[in-house]
XYZ file of C-alpha atoms in Angstrom:
711
model
C -19.828 15.305 -18.947
C -19.083 16.376 -15.716
C -15.748 15.277 -14.225
C -14.514 14.425 -10.567
C -14.133 17.852 -8.432
C -13.643 18.066 -4.269
C -15.075 20.988 -4.861
C -18.738 20.383 -5.751
C -19.447 19.226 -2.553
C -22.214 20.782 -2.044
C -24.575 18.158 -1.363
C -27.415 16.598 0.667
C -27.198 15.805 4.653
C -27.689 12.010 4.941
C -27.737 12.050 8.716
C -26.373 9.418 10.522
C -28.550 6.289 11.491
C -27.564 3.598 14.195
C -27.878 0.077 15.226
C -26.557 -1.382 18.327
C -25.942 -5.393 18.435
C -29.304 -7.203 18.672
C -31.225 -4.090 16.008
C -33.228 -6.865 13.743
C -32.272 -7.121 9.529
C -35.385 -5.189 8.993
C -34.418 -2.493 10.692
C -30.947 -2.383 9.434
C -32.020 -2.700 6.237
C -34.567 0.315 6.614
C -32.153 2.790 7.642
C -29.584 2.244 4.640
C -32.729 1.865 2.699
C -33.562 5.490 3.477
C -29.957 6.632 2.708
C -29.864 5.745 -0.835
C -33.032 6.990 -0.883
C -31.612 10.297 -0.021
C -29.134 10.274 -1.720
C -31.168 9.473 -4.937
C -33.887 11.540 -3.963
C -30.984 14.642 -4.280
C -28.767 15.978 -6.724
C -25.540 14.132 -5.810
C -23.766 13.679 -9.068
C -23.234 10.255 -8.760
C -26.587 8.654 -7.149
C -28.760 12.055 -7.567
C -31.905 11.952 -9.731
C -33.385 14.501 -9.943
C -31.530 15.826 -12.872
C -33.443 14.115 -15.160
C -36.869 15.867 -13.414
C -34.881 19.043 -13.569
C -34.127 19.094 -16.982
C -37.553 17.055 -18.466
C -38.590 20.071 -16.884
C -36.356 22.255 -18.954
C -37.924 21.015 -22.650
C -41.529 21.560 -21.316
C -41.533 24.825 -21.536
C -41.914 27.706 -24.160
C -39.945 29.460 -26.426
C -36.296 27.127 -26.253
C -34.455 28.315 -29.073
C -32.932 24.353 -31.317
C -30.086 25.299 -29.538
C -30.781 25.121 -25.786
C -32.745 22.189 -26.466
C -30.279 20.586 -27.897
C -28.079 21.116 -25.718
C -30.606 19.929 -22.996
C -31.469 16.692 -24.650
C -27.558 15.414 -24.699
C -27.846 16.357 -20.672
C -30.784 14.229 -19.851
C -29.355 12.139 -22.312
C -26.311 11.796 -20.213
C -28.596 11.069 -16.635
C -30.219 8.969 -18.750
C -27.155 6.870 -19.706
C -25.491 7.419 -15.213
C -28.475 5.946 -13.687
C -28.168 3.067 -16.265
C -30.945 3.765 -18.610
C -29.024 3.075 -21.964
C -32.260 2.893 -24.178
C -33.557 5.803 -23.446
C -30.510 7.825 -22.908
C -29.592 6.267 -26.921
C -33.666 7.652 -28.289
C -32.946 10.957 -26.267
C -29.641 11.241 -27.967
C -30.910 10.132 -31.022
C -33.566 13.786 -30.218
C -31.064 15.586 -30.110
C -28.968 15.001 -33.103
C -32.538 15.082 -35.244
C -32.562 18.892 -34.839
C -29.436 19.642 -36.841
C -29.869 20.025 -40.468
C -26.742 19.067 -40.984
C -25.522 15.815 -38.992
C -22.220 15.544 -40.989
C -22.082 19.335 -39.921
C -22.630 18.601 -35.767
C -21.847 20.437 -33.052
C -18.472 17.857 -31.878
C -19.843 17.975 -28.471
C -22.585 16.843 -29.055
C -20.726 15.047 -31.620
C -18.786 13.680 -29.060
C -21.811 12.980 -26.248
C -23.882 10.319 -28.668
C -20.249 8.459 -29.847
C -20.344 7.327 -25.847
C -24.009 6.332 -25.499
C -22.932 3.942 -28.290
C -20.133 3.178 -26.797
C -21.677 1.658 -23.424
C -25.245 0.300 -25.649
C -21.921 -1.994 -27.310
C -20.763 -2.997 -23.846
C -23.677 -3.254 -22.833
C -25.621 -5.304 -25.635
C -21.691 -8.019 -25.744
C -20.129 -8.232 -22.831
C -23.040 -7.661 -19.948
C -25.531 -9.620 -22.015
C -23.489 -11.894 -23.559
C -21.044 -11.933 -21.155
C -18.203 -13.619 -22.065
C -14.567 -14.647 -19.794
C -12.856 -12.293 -22.753
C -15.539 -9.692 -22.882
C -13.180 -5.929 -22.378
C -10.105 -8.091 -21.889
C -7.186 -4.959 -23.670
C -6.701 -5.570 -26.964
C -9.970 -7.155 -27.505
C -9.665 -10.621 -30.143
C -11.259 -13.324 -29.926
C -15.015 -13.748 -28.472
C -13.908 -9.887 -27.216
C -14.373 -8.875 -29.992
C -18.682 -7.401 -30.277
C -21.049 -10.087 -32.069
C -23.568 -7.415 -32.324
C -21.595 -4.417 -33.845
C -24.092 -2.185 -34.698
C -23.823 -0.226 -31.560
C -19.934 0.114 -31.568
C -19.575 0.708 -35.673
C -22.024 3.865 -35.682
C -19.515 5.049 -32.053
C -16.820 4.390 -35.418
C -17.955 6.162 -37.638
C -18.834 8.851 -35.653
C -15.366 9.150 -33.887
C -14.125 9.436 -36.881
C -16.399 12.719 -36.948
C -15.152 14.449 -34.933
C -10.970 13.411 -35.365
C -11.923 14.944 -38.885
C -12.809 18.891 -36.863
C -9.918 18.043 -33.846
C -7.698 15.973 -34.835
C -5.541 15.899 -32.068
C -7.806 15.037 -29.507
C -5.595 11.898 -27.884
C -9.132 10.448 -26.370
C -11.128 10.342 -29.750
C -7.360 8.883 -30.637
C -7.975 6.625 -28.056
C -11.697 5.706 -28.249
C -11.572 5.307 -32.170
C -8.968 2.285 -31.290
C -10.908 0.755 -28.537
C -13.807 0.851 -30.957
C -12.101 -0.468 -33.909
C -11.166 -3.247 -31.504
C -14.681 -3.931 -30.723
C -15.873 -4.130 -34.054
C -13.043 -7.169 -34.928
C -11.131 -4.203 -37.500
C -7.701 -2.450 -35.448
C -5.185 -1.759 -36.112
C -6.203 -1.881 -40.331
C -9.149 0.142 -40.028
C -8.121 2.726 -37.872
C -5.632 5.708 -40.070
C -1.817 5.373 -38.962
C -1.937 8.206 -36.983
C -3.996 7.610 -34.663
C -3.404 4.478 -33.409
C -1.784 2.464 -30.818
C 1.657 2.260 -31.619
C 2.927 -1.476 -31.651
C 4.721 -1.570 -28.518
C 1.673 -1.011 -26.412
C 0.125 -3.923 -27.856
C 2.486 -6.751 -26.657
C 4.203 -6.592 -23.132
C 8.376 -6.649 -22.784
C 7.720 -9.251 -19.919
C 6.307 -12.705 -20.762
C 4.148 -14.374 -18.821
C 0.917 -16.797 -19.496
C -2.389 -16.385 -19.633
C -4.580 -15.936 -16.986
C -8.184 -16.894 -17.403
C -11.568 -15.586 -15.950
C -13.479 -18.174 -14.456
C -16.143 -16.014 -12.936
C -18.793 -16.936 -14.933
C -18.414 -20.459 -15.288
C -18.022 -20.588 -11.289
C -20.884 -18.489 -10.246
C -18.500 -16.243 -9.105
C -19.362 -12.816 -11.294
C -21.183 -10.720 -9.106
C -22.691 -7.801 -11.044
C -22.432 -3.997 -8.974
C -20.625 -0.795 -9.556
C -16.653 -0.782 -7.632
C -16.103 -2.380 -4.284
C -14.193 -4.409 -1.548
C -12.978 -8.114 -1.557
C -12.432 -10.039 1.203
C -10.981 -13.601 1.127
C -10.603 -15.297 3.999
C -11.773 -19.085 4.944
C -14.596 -17.138 7.163
C -16.002 -20.967 7.761
C -12.710 -22.641 8.900
C -13.715 -25.414 7.024
C -10.222 -25.162 5.484
C -11.511 -23.726 1.961
C -11.032 -20.135 1.449
C -14.989 -17.890 0.676
C -15.402 -14.886 -1.089
C -17.367 -11.447 0.204
C -17.269 -8.427 -2.027
C -19.091 -4.856 -1.159
C -20.734 -2.291 -3.419
C -20.795 1.990 -4.102
C -24.097 0.811 -4.711
C -26.325 2.340 -1.978
C -28.787 -0.216 -1.845
C -26.657 -3.304 -3.020
C -26.236 -5.823 -0.556
C -23.142 -7.965 0.519
C -21.785 -10.909 -1.483
C -20.728 -13.871 0.218
C -20.245 -17.192 -1.289
C -19.003 -19.624 0.754
C -16.780 -22.657 -0.832
C -17.177 -26.115 0.717
C -14.986 -29.051 1.182
C -16.141 -29.445 -2.679
C -14.326 -26.404 -3.477
C -17.490 -26.101 -5.179
C -19.382 -23.102 -4.578
C -23.096 -20.815 -3.240
C -23.857 -17.854 -2.736
C -25.411 -16.441 0.887
C -27.319 -13.498 1.947
C -28.652 -13.832 4.881
C -27.291 -11.686 7.164
C -25.326 -9.507 4.415
C -29.566 -8.724 2.459
C -29.369 -5.768 5.374
C -25.423 -4.832 5.184
C -26.614 -2.103 1.530
C -23.503 0.369 -0.018
C -19.921 -0.146 1.211
C -16.903 0.847 -1.745
C -14.311 -1.039 0.585
C -14.100 -4.334 2.911
C -11.497 -5.337 5.627
C -11.100 -7.992 7.367
C -9.367 -9.843 10.700
C -10.109 -11.147 14.020
C -10.656 -8.940 16.401
C -11.989 -9.931 18.795
C -9.757 -12.759 18.573
C -12.718 -16.047 19.067
C -10.508 -17.414 16.371
C -12.682 -16.274 12.915
C -12.812 -13.313 10.776
C -14.753 -10.525 10.660
C -15.272 -8.275 8.639
C -15.195 -4.036 8.440
C -17.319 -2.798 6.253
C -16.566 1.216 5.276
C -19.236 4.120 3.492
C -19.243 7.189 2.733
C -17.022 7.614 0.671
C -16.935 10.130 -2.479
C -20.025 12.087 -0.863
C -18.828 14.928 1.604
C -20.824 15.657 3.921
C -23.563 13.205 2.779
C -21.806 10.205 3.180
C -21.213 10.870 6.915
C -23.052 7.356 7.251
C -21.499 4.654 9.618
C -19.487 2.240 8.538
C -20.167 -1.826 9.682
C -18.107 -3.732 11.697
C -20.023 -7.713 11.582
C -18.882 -9.773 13.976
C -17.617 -14.217 13.161
C -21.009 -16.336 14.723
C -19.294 -19.371 13.067
C -21.591 -21.893 11.106
C -25.336 -22.991 12.077
C -23.969 -26.977 10.449
C -20.210 -28.226 10.060
C -19.415 -26.790 6.603
C -21.863 -24.525 6.013
C -22.005 -20.766 5.326
C -20.963 -18.285 9.238
C -22.941 -15.832 10.107
C -22.708 -12.719 10.912
C -23.791 -10.075 14.073
C -23.261 -5.756 12.878
C -22.003 -5.442 16.787
C -20.607 -1.438 15.724
C -22.765 0.466 18.370
C -21.961 -1.856 20.981
C -18.425 -1.372 20.519
C -17.867 1.897 20.097
C -17.385 2.258 17.054
C -20.857 4.148 14.591
C -20.556 7.557 15.479
C -19.267 9.378 14.190
C -19.674 8.385 11.283
C -17.216 10.754 8.407
C -17.033 9.928 5.214
C -14.252 7.216 4.074
C -13.138 3.928 1.985
C -10.224 3.524 3.446
C -9.106 1.663 7.206
C -6.574 -0.754 8.657
C -6.259 -3.125 11.061
C -3.069 -3.687 13.445
C -2.464 -3.444 17.214
C -0.824 -0.336 17.706
C 0.473 -0.395 21.000
C 1.324 -4.828 21.231
C -1.213 -5.404 23.991
C -2.136 -8.547 21.551
C -6.002 -7.285 19.970
C -6.649 -5.526 17.642
C -7.083 -1.824 16.871
C -8.532 -0.375 13.475
C -7.394 3.182 11.778
C -9.647 4.898 10.070
C -8.867 7.363 6.967
C -11.338 10.251 5.261
C -12.289 12.430 3.479
C -12.161 15.686 5.313
C -12.868 18.981 3.171
C -11.071 20.852 6.021
C -7.411 21.178 4.117
C -8.767 20.955 0.577
C -11.654 23.807 0.853
C -11.078 25.855 4.259
C -14.959 24.204 4.664
C -16.364 23.217 7.839
C -16.403 19.700 7.141
C -13.138 18.093 8.945
C -13.841 14.180 8.493
C -10.119 13.813 11.384
C -9.457 10.013 10.378
C -9.880 7.682 13.686
C -7.379 4.797 15.613
C -9.864 3.385 17.543
C -8.098 1.316 20.422
C -9.306 -2.131 20.988
C -9.774 -2.696 25.093
C -9.420 -6.394 24.430
C -13.453 -7.072 25.999
C -15.124 -6.136 22.581
C -15.018 -2.262 23.200
C -13.293 0.493 21.072
C -11.820 3.919 22.531
C -11.128 6.464 19.934
C -7.906 8.432 20.234
C -6.468 9.567 17.113
C -6.366 12.610 18.746
C -4.173 12.374 21.352
C -2.242 9.416 19.524
C -1.006 12.880 16.503
C -2.604 11.070 13.830
C -6.148 12.752 13.397
C -4.620 13.345 9.411
C -7.057 16.352 9.470
C -6.820 15.860 4.803
C -9.212 13.619 2.982
C -7.681 10.740 3.224
C -7.367 7.642 0.464
C -4.868 4.968 1.171
C -3.140 3.739 5.126
C -0.693 1.178 4.846
C -0.044 0.224 8.672
C 4.008 -2.353 8.556
C 7.268 -1.624 11.254
C 9.226 0.565 8.316
C 12.099 0.908 10.629
C 11.888 -2.231 12.386
C 11.695 -0.828 15.856
C 8.603 -4.202 16.645
C 5.624 -1.579 16.290
C 3.399 -0.191 13.706
C 4.140 2.763 11.744
C 0.843 3.999 8.996
C 1.484 5.356 5.966
C -2.125 7.779 5.194
C -2.328 8.861 1.313
C -4.267 12.199 0.660
C -5.432 13.874 -2.253
C -2.625 16.837 -1.214
C 0.552 15.747 0.830
C 1.005 12.604 2.427
C 2.370 11.701 5.947
C 4.227 8.203 8.121
C 3.920 8.520 11.399
C 5.901 7.237 13.160
C 4.980 4.576 16.026
C 7.051 6.063 19.073
C 5.596 3.636 21.140
C 2.274 4.088 24.199
C 0.552 5.039 21.379
C 2.070 8.180 20.162
C 3.125 8.764 16.371
C 5.459 11.700 14.597
C 4.509 12.769 10.712
C 7.858 11.560 9.486
C 6.866 12.219 5.814
C 8.343 15.855 4.994
C 11.976 14.616 6.977
C 12.355 11.221 4.787
C 11.542 12.838 1.639
C 7.560 10.468 1.153
C 5.270 13.095 0.396
C 4.608 12.481 -2.750
C 2.227 12.503 -5.440
C 1.405 14.864 -3.465
C -1.438 16.019 -6.142
C -3.731 12.736 -5.514
C -2.984 9.724 -3.910
C -4.588 6.041 -3.396
C -4.493 3.141 -3.014
C -0.510 2.225 -1.030
C 1.137 -0.007 0.919
C 3.999 -1.633 2.858
C 5.719 -4.139 1.491
C 9.421 -5.877 0.748
C 9.977 -5.694 -2.899
C 13.643 -6.369 -3.356
C 13.396 -8.970 -0.729
C 15.941 -7.484 1.491
C 14.361 -7.540 5.289
C 13.805 -3.374 5.474
C 10.015 -2.883 4.540
C 9.790 -0.733 1.374
C 6.651 2.114 0.179
C 4.498 2.438 -2.686
C 1.973 5.136 -2.885
C -0.252 5.439 -6.696
C -0.942 8.271 -8.550
C -4.417 8.935 -9.028
C -4.391 11.364 -12.299
C -4.459 10.880 -15.562
C -6.694 10.250 -18.687
C -6.774 7.760 -21.262
C -5.418 10.099 -23.568
C -2.718 11.056 -20.677
C -2.342 7.093 -20.826
C -2.020 7.677 -25.535
C 0.470 9.987 -25.106
C 2.627 8.277 -22.642
C 2.952 5.161 -25.312
C 3.814 6.770 -27.673
C 6.488 8.508 -25.422
C 5.144 12.484 -26.033
C 4.782 14.934 -22.916
C 1.540 14.021 -20.854
C -0.018 15.765 -17.227
C -0.199 12.702 -15.786
C 0.856 11.804 -11.856
C 3.374 8.560 -11.504
C 2.840 6.587 -8.392
C 5.516 6.516 -6.401
C 8.302 3.586 -5.341
C 10.316 4.345 -2.248
C 12.615 2.492 -0.781
C 14.096 1.693 2.591
C 17.598 2.432 3.231
C 17.833 0.322 5.735
C 19.180 3.215 7.877
C 15.877 4.903 9.141
C 15.232 5.705 5.413
C 13.462 5.910 2.055
C 14.696 6.827 -2.181
C 12.597 7.639 -4.649
C 13.610 4.657 -7.236
C 10.262 5.006 -8.840
C 12.037 5.903 -11.967
C 14.743 2.650 -11.668
C 12.567 0.780 -10.950
C 10.154 1.528 -14.733
C 7.451 3.323 -12.867
C 7.361 6.686 -15.079
C 3.756 5.166 -16.122
C 0.452 6.567 -16.480
C -1.728 3.672 -14.742
C -4.596 5.626 -13.095
C -5.619 2.937 -10.526
C -8.612 2.657 -8.047
C -7.751 -0.567 -6.890
C -4.782 -2.319 -6.461
C -2.496 -5.211 -4.936
C 0.288 -7.338 -4.835
C 1.226 -10.444 -4.626
C 3.619 -12.836 -6.379
C 2.147 -14.023 -9.959
C 4.857 -16.100 -10.534
C 6.910 -17.652 -7.000
C 9.464 -16.854 -8.310
C 9.597 -15.247 -4.932
C 9.603 -11.703 -5.767
C 6.421 -9.519 -5.237
C 4.070 -8.527 -8.381
C 2.071 -5.542 -8.873
C -1.688 -5.924 -10.193
C -2.836 -2.311 -11.036
C -6.602 -1.989 -11.360
C -7.994 1.293 -12.948
C -9.900 3.695 -13.833
C -12.502 7.138 -12.898
C -16.344 7.732 -12.917
C -17.153 8.520 -16.095
C -17.606 6.604 -18.766
C -15.080 7.548 -21.541
C -12.235 5.965 -18.488
C -11.586 2.791 -20.934
C -7.849 2.129 -19.557
C -6.598 -1.944 -19.088
C -5.984 -2.741 -15.190
C -2.145 -3.405 -15.092
C -0.211 -6.578 -13.851
C 3.907 -5.090 -13.394
C 6.242 -8.764 -13.068
C 9.077 -7.825 -10.256
C 12.287 -8.762 -12.177
C 14.770 -9.547 -9.228
C 13.854 -7.029 -7.613
C 15.109 -4.013 -9.601
C 12.576 -2.859 -11.650
C 9.525 -4.467 -12.921
C 8.226 -5.215 -16.104
C 5.003 -5.097 -17.713
C 2.863 -8.706 -17.726
C -0.293 -6.975 -18.692
C -0.786 -8.243 -22.648
C 0.444 -11.940 -22.178
C -0.879 -12.268 -18.427
C -4.455 -11.358 -19.918
C -4.797 -9.094 -17.564
C -5.188 -6.082 -19.343
C -9.439 -6.116 -18.506
C -10.876 -2.353 -19.675
C -13.956 -2.061 -16.880
C -12.853 -0.105 -13.436
C -10.925 -1.722 -11.222
C -11.379 -1.422 -7.485
C -11.124 -4.068 -5.371
C -8.185 -6.953 -5.847
C -7.833 -9.892 -4.030
C -4.412 -12.205 -4.439
C -4.485 -15.698 -3.170
C -4.429 -19.383 -4.869
C -8.091 -19.815 -4.209
C -8.569 -23.843 -5.446
C -5.033 -24.376 -3.604
C -3.241 -26.331 -6.338
C -0.087 -24.268 -5.888
C -0.612 -20.674 -7.945
C -1.053 -17.069 -6.631
C -4.955 -16.419 -8.963
C -6.998 -12.784 -8.611
C -10.777 -12.115 -8.131
C -11.090 -8.441 -8.841
C -14.178 -6.424 -8.176
C -14.946 -4.550 -11.095
C -18.318 -1.272 -12.292
C -17.607 2.906 -11.721
C -19.166 4.976 -9.408
C -22.348 5.941 -11.706
C -25.584 3.424 -11.515
C -25.288 2.411 -14.672
C -21.715 1.489 -14.431
C -22.069 -2.005 -13.052
C -19.780 -4.695 -14.298
C -19.120 -8.584 -13.422
C -16.045 -9.061 -10.572
C -13.669 -11.444 -12.367
C -11.488 -14.859 -11.375
C -8.918 -14.835 -13.037
C -7.418 -18.185 -12.515
C -3.446 -18.775 -12.472
C -1.649 -21.118 -15.105
C 0.974 -22.204 -12.956
C 4.805 -21.627 -13.978
C 6.521 -24.269 -12.215
C 8.344 -22.726 -9.323
C 7.611 -24.017 -4.687
C 6.015 -22.112 -3.345
C 5.618 -22.051 1.643
C 2.469 -21.529 2.865
C 1.780 -20.102 5.949
C -0.636 -19.448 8.357
C 0.054 -17.393 12.200
C -1.455 -18.668 15.198
C -1.355 -15.698 18.047
C -1.100 -15.934 21.629
C 0.245 -13.359 23.148
C 0.170 -11.395 20.195
C -3.354 -10.681 18.650
C -4.696 -13.888 17.010
C -3.966 -13.085 13.501
C 0.005 -11.897 14.634
C -0.602 -8.531 11.752
C 1.999 -7.198 12.359
C 4.289 -10.076 12.674
C 7.740 -11.060 10.086
C 8.026 -14.363 8.729
C 11.575 -15.037 7.114
C 11.827 -18.251 5.091
C 15.360 -20.133 4.702
C 16.188 -22.078 0.920
C 18.394 -23.742 -0.330
C 19.226 -22.725 -4.147
C 21.305 -24.292 -7.197
C 23.701 -21.602 -5.918
C 23.835 -21.402 -2.231
C 21.540 -19.804 0.241
C 18.393 -17.413 -0.327
C 16.088 -15.346 2.005
C 12.843 -14.803 1.895
C 11.104 -12.217 3.763
C 7.616 -11.944 4.038
C 4.859 -9.383 6.338
C 1.477 -9.966 7.649
C -0.334 -8.068 7.394
C 0.909 -6.122 4.897
C -1.797 -5.613 2.333
C -3.079 -3.318 -0.806
C -5.368 -0.273 1.457
C -8.220 -0.838 -1.499
C -6.627 -5.097 -1.928
C -8.323 -8.240 0.268
C -5.758 -10.345 -0.093
C -6.320 -13.943 3.097
C -4.085 -12.973 5.865
C -2.553 -16.192 4.984
C 1.331 -15.488 3.688
C 1.246 -17.807 -0.419
C 5.316 -17.345 -0.417
C 6.976 -17.889 -3.791
C 10.471 -19.953 -2.944
C 11.259 -19.569 -6.863
C 14.096 -22.809 -8.098
C 14.804 -23.411 -3.977
C 15.280 -27.465 -3.579
C 14.750 -27.563 0.002
C 13.879 -25.059 2.668
C 15.766 -24.744 5.451
C 14.756 -23.123 8.272
C 11.398 -21.004 8.436
C 11.359 -18.176 11.125
C 8.812 -16.570 12.802
C 9.124 -12.677 14.554
C 5.669 -12.553 16.598
C 4.464 -9.030 17.717
C 4.839 -9.142 21.931
C 8.461 -10.097 21.222
C 9.639 -13.629 20.419
C 10.664 -15.914 17.872
C 10.126 -19.009 16.274
C 11.883 -21.189 14.568
C 10.307 -24.106 12.476
C 13.110 -26.745 10.995
C 11.640 -29.434 8.752
C 9.166 -27.709 6.168
C 8.310 -29.853 3.067
C 8.407 -27.533 -0.216
C 4.574 -26.696 -1.389
C 3.633 -27.683 2.520
C 1.147 -25.740 4.320
C 1.876 -25.221 7.779
C 0.318 -23.216 10.824
C 2.378 -21.598 13.546
C 1.470 -21.612 17.021
C 3.408 -18.703 19.007
C 5.056 -20.020 22.411
C 4.230 -23.662 20.669
C 6.384 -26.079 19.260
């Protein structure tokens, strides 16, 4: 199967098509449909369809040897699988096997290809067509065991056959365990030397079990990988959900929640907004509602020169109804130039009270010495509905293959700094004021993971009033994961946790925090799942390959000192490809739930989204929404400190507004766990404009709104 390579980006160029405010939705849809058609008619390794036609022509060539015909059929089967024609893939791989005189002695490459087709058949028949909340949750058990066992059973037998020839192949060992779980015969049916060790099937940290309720609530969009944005888009006091998809023909999905907690799906404006691997939301025009920015072109190289979209929130037509959006990308100056991207962050980088936008693009020049130089972009908001691009002047072009950006005031000097996660060395741009930045990553020792990094964020994991830095690595395989479980050597890249020392420096505490393990996260985010006051981490794992079935991971923060794996007991170890993640109390019952956009890159690797409801842990909380007046309306960049009284004394809780994952989607409302605190003594807000607000007489388990410069 094809593997991901940044050196295989000689694909078709898709011309930029931009629309302005007022252009019809039909015109916008035609714009993106034309781009989708060009991608589909190409040889793009994810989305192209020309490979099928070429292989079919090869099969009609006279004089093909049996070996050539077998290999061509196997390749054709893979492309059918990639494009979602699963039954045709199975038929084609069976035809290839028919040319083998002795199937029991077929070459291992052919057996592996057949096993992968069968495993995907098993997923389609059981986890998609008979989808339930237990499907694909690692380790498979109960209702997660396949009712239609035939394809997984056949895959299991073929994988055993491969291991007779290649007994040390950890990938095949891993898939053998998954197949055995699917048919309900794990671990007994797996030879002991091939088994996943018992310690990997239990959690070091015990936590209540989350249940996926998306199917019963109609929130389980079936799509490819994408982003998620959670906000109260229509201002009715209840959170809504918007998701995107990598599928170039897939529209945004808008789930609207009414005051009774009932969900409905709104199309309308979004039927024309196709594709987009990620979303970020904020009130860019300070009018009191949440707008949306969609990013496109990621992983597509030159073909990814597709414009992003800024959708202005125009409010609902009727009270409590879903809101309406207008595409203002061209009108605001954000349409051109268009570069491939999946990451951006909102922040007021010059503290003028208006949100600016920093977009991380996937430049190929640094990797390949190619001409495809796609610098990062810094769009400065003029406060009158327009943006001006100033990345070069500000010194933040990056000029590397960017996969994540995060904003936070790491040095507590009152302005937002930028961290940029790359394929290659990462950057930390310190804000010097007056829209001038200096890259201090190397001098501060925060350039790693230096091979390929992905999602990143600033957060105060140890509650010491200084923003720390977390960066995920993106070099791992299921074979590495199995080796890690066994304590064996592997070639994976670990994430990095950098603790802010409070004197302008960072210390690498990855090992002492218990994070030197194999994860391979694409999407990721942080929140407080047990509301003990310490921020936890959720990693959404995978890569484009079908065989990369690795459980998503919940890491529970233990007192700000280390992280313990709580994946198994929480039920959050979903095996499907994970992307956008939002921590949010979606039902306002006093705990944080998790909405998760699932699905892969290939058209044939779609999956249902999940909403994992938190079982609750009996701890107190405080929800704080800020409303800026001198500062930007969302108060992005503000710091909240809650001073609470516990049985043993005073405890402080620190949170920053806007410090979110580069592949997350949590709302800007701060949902602060207070653990066993008994009373709240004071809430202190330090605003981006430099003022401070102190609030007293706040009840436990309350939800409050604090307005800048108001009592």
